Amino acid sequence: MRYTPHTPADKERMLQTIGLSRIEELIEHIPRSLREKAKISLPEGLTEVAVKRQMAALAAKNASAQDWSFFLGGGIYHHAIPSAVDAIISRSEFSTSYTPYQPEVSQGTLTAMYEFQTLICQLTGMEVANAGVYDGASAVAEAVLMARRLQDGRGRVFVSRALHPQYRSVIATYLKNLQGVELVEVPFTKSGATDAEFVAKALDDKAMCVVAGYPNFFGVIEDLVPLRAACDRSGALLATVTSEPLSLALLKPPGAYGADIAVGEGQSLGVPMTLGGPGFGFFAAQKKFVRSLPGRLVGETVDGEGRRGFVLTLSTREQHIRREKATSNICTSQSLCALAATVYMSMLGKNGMRRIAEVNAARAHRTKERLVKEAGLTPVFSGPFFNEFVLKASGWAGRRARFISDKMVPGISLSEWYPELEDSLLVCVTEMNEEEEIEKLVRNFQGR
Amino acid sequence: MSETSKDADGRRSSPLLIFEGGSPGRSGFFWPEEKGPIGLPPELLREEIAGFPEMGELEVLRHFTRLSHLNFSIESEFYPLGSCTMKYNPKVNEVVARLPGFSLIHPLAPPELLQGALELLHRLEGWLAEISGMDHVTLQPAAGAQGELTGLMVIRACLGERGNPRRKIIVPDTAHGTNPASSTLCGYEVIQVGSNKQGIIEAAAVEQVMDDSVAALMITNPNTLGVFEKNIQAIADVVHKRGGLVYLDGANLNALMGVAKPGDMGVDVLHINLHKTFSTPHGGGGPGAGPVGVKAFLGDYLPIPRIEKKDGAYELRSDFPKSVGRVRSFFGNFGILARAYTYMVSLGSDGLEEVSRMALLNANYVRKKLESAFQLASTEPCMHECVFTDRLQQKQGVSTLDIAKRLLDYGFHPPTIYFPLVVSGALMIEPTETETRETLDSFVEAMLAIADEAKGNPALVKSAPHTTPVGRLDEARAARRPVLRWETHRN
């Protein structure tokens, strides 16, 4: 394929205008030694038909949720996405538009981003939200960096071990090179929740923030009340992390517990799984922190004739203006994915979101009960959960081939991240797991 | 209630927000109620989500379709945005990325079920290495700016391993704003090196600021003036001699394919903004992808996981003790990476080399046609973009911002303005390779018409835009009194 439109006549005319006779003259000022080695060695280009064929063959080597039964969550969720979502984000006015630095010709993007900020506030029960960051993991890392800006002189970051292990790794990566910051790991209890007693004892005037999942990586809904109380006593900030935001349509939101910062991964809200990316990170906080928020913000204003309009605002914090004094280097908001979420939340609306969250919870609880009662699996944690849970499935590895030949993946093995949870599976059930799949899941665990 | 309100002249409309339409009880989605209990104690549950929309499907579609009409986009207008590179995004990329075998795959499924995706990623790593002249590539970073941070972390980890991570990064005064911001976030202090009158860096200037406390020099090539840093090899020698490394901001790699490979210029680390070179859509500000390439000696420091081929199968490995760790969850923005790969499969070597040459031809053509009416920022040969200033128009009190806003009336997105910072009143034009000569001619005509207006009717230019959905917006007010969300009752 070629997308360059130049005909030989075009090239000739354009070169003439410039005053040259050959294209190669345009690069003669580049050192010859570099030009001589510049040839690229890749396969030859293909027709569009051949490209589609080749890429379809590659895609066919993957197990997709179209043909397989996945009971997989762990930060990425398979949910129903109304066709209207893709119809809107496929519109080239959205997908091929630029970052809205020229607001007069970007009101579509800006208005949608403003709606997104509002929806995230409503869902999380928080007062302000940005227009999106890279993913859940970097949203958490940015939350810790924000706590550092707000909590001068405090250096200890308390991170729950029940937080997504990859998110914890990313926090560690981001903090590695910064002075005076120390990561403290908080253990989890038998209920699968962050050890609030440990937190209550460990927090002191050096504590910068506490970071806990809500629901956490094990699917357990944390009790945020004691964590909030411990933070209040020590002056630490409380940051919650949600990678299954659909749960917030049903659960009391982080804002109701007084969280200072509520972040998470938004993929669940209308973005396909796509091997875990792109999705988007959401970032919400209390209003008093608004000037410390990272990333992009859209604000309301008016034009010369008093018409309402929207602009990117408070960007003095960003790399555009302050360069080396910038508080973050973020340069994208994953805008199109945030738009998908805006359309998704608007489509489902107040009642649809609640309904689908209830379906997830009911189906997951019923499945867990059957796996325990009928297949003899053991619950590992006792805490309340939304749509995923951990079960001990001793000897499941021996039956792995059978699951695979039935085109089924029953859960995520936790032993890679938690050696003490060997043989344990994180099982996730959403509205996409039909009754027959659940039936087959139970039967396969029974060995029948 | 109508979704839009038209002014008396019927020309402009301010859309209602999604929260201002709809009716209680409506939804655009149907799902049957689940039988049986939801399994959660009531004290954990919330009330309904206050303020959330209640609309039918068609209502929602109309709302967002109306919003879309208020946007410029590549498929409707020409975007000559220097350094930001708004090129055509082929439709086949979108079709491929939506194949269920790519869009409906779970990152924590066993690798044996993801062989196609891992093969794609592994090949893409190799191809990006080939194009950039590097040895290893990671696809993890979610955007160019995260790529910068990752690349700097790799440098820091390597130097730390050698005994001293050092303290400073040298950044040219023409650099992208993310360069100094990323350096700071990586724990470094930034020192600036100035460019010469032609807008390029001289080895002698680097020699003056280079010492044993400098970890790396970050350089953009072609630089943000669209000029090739022809001294780059000599500059790299200066940095290397004192034990520092050279980082290339690969934002402008789209000018270099088949022209010169960064790996041959003495570059140790680079990041690539995939949308600029490999046609992934900008999406109104993301998602992006910022792969990082390194020379062999830095391979062990790249983020985990890494993809390797063993006994004919692809596997994910995380056992790299020297790695900087994870920079994001899972494996990067796969959907974007799949689009870039599709583009590369489509074009092949020759097609990609043609891209850079046509990008150069288009930029040089526009530059030639505008240089009589606008002041050039540099007389050095230009690559894929060129920078003008508003010096000639300033005589009539017309600024770059005014020119930019007036261009909107002519149906063109403005060039990048006020960047690079070293150029006063910069207008940075990058036509990209996918535009026809006719489109470039109409753009040139509009620019020349504005130059004439600036002389004959400066007030017209200074009050622009006149035909857009809203006029110039009060940005100061938005920042002074931030209103960042819709609320039913405002105080």
PDB file of C-alpha atoms in Angstrom, chain B residues 17 68 110 144 147 199 228 260 310 322 391 402 450:
ATOM      1  CA  LEU B  17     -24.537  18.672  28.131  1.00  0.00           C
ATOM      2  CA  SER B  68     -18.477  15.523  16.695  1.00  0.00           C
ATOM      3  CA  PRO B 110      -1.946 -18.384  29.419  1.00  0.00           C
ATOM      4  CA  GLY B 144       5.948   9.165  24.028  1.00  0.00           C
ATOM      5  CA  GLY B 147       8.781   6.446  26.794  1.00  0.00           C
ATOM      6  CA  GLY B 199      19.146  26.635  15.201  1.00  0.00           C
ATOM      7  CA  PHE B 228      18.901  18.020  10.917  1.00  0.00           C
ATOM      8  CA  ALA B 260      19.566   8.075   8.428  1.00  0.00           C
ATOM      9  CA  LYS B 310      11.995 -20.246  22.453  1.00  0.00           C
ATOM     10  CA  LYS B 322      18.713  -5.288  36.348  1.00  0.00           C
ATOM     11  CA  ARG B 391       7.998  39.242  12.585  1.00  0.00           C
ATOM     12  CA  ASP B 402      -4.145  35.997  15.381  1.00  0.00           C
ATOM     13  CA  ILE B 450      -3.907  36.333   5.748  1.00  0.00           C
TER      14      ILE B 450
END
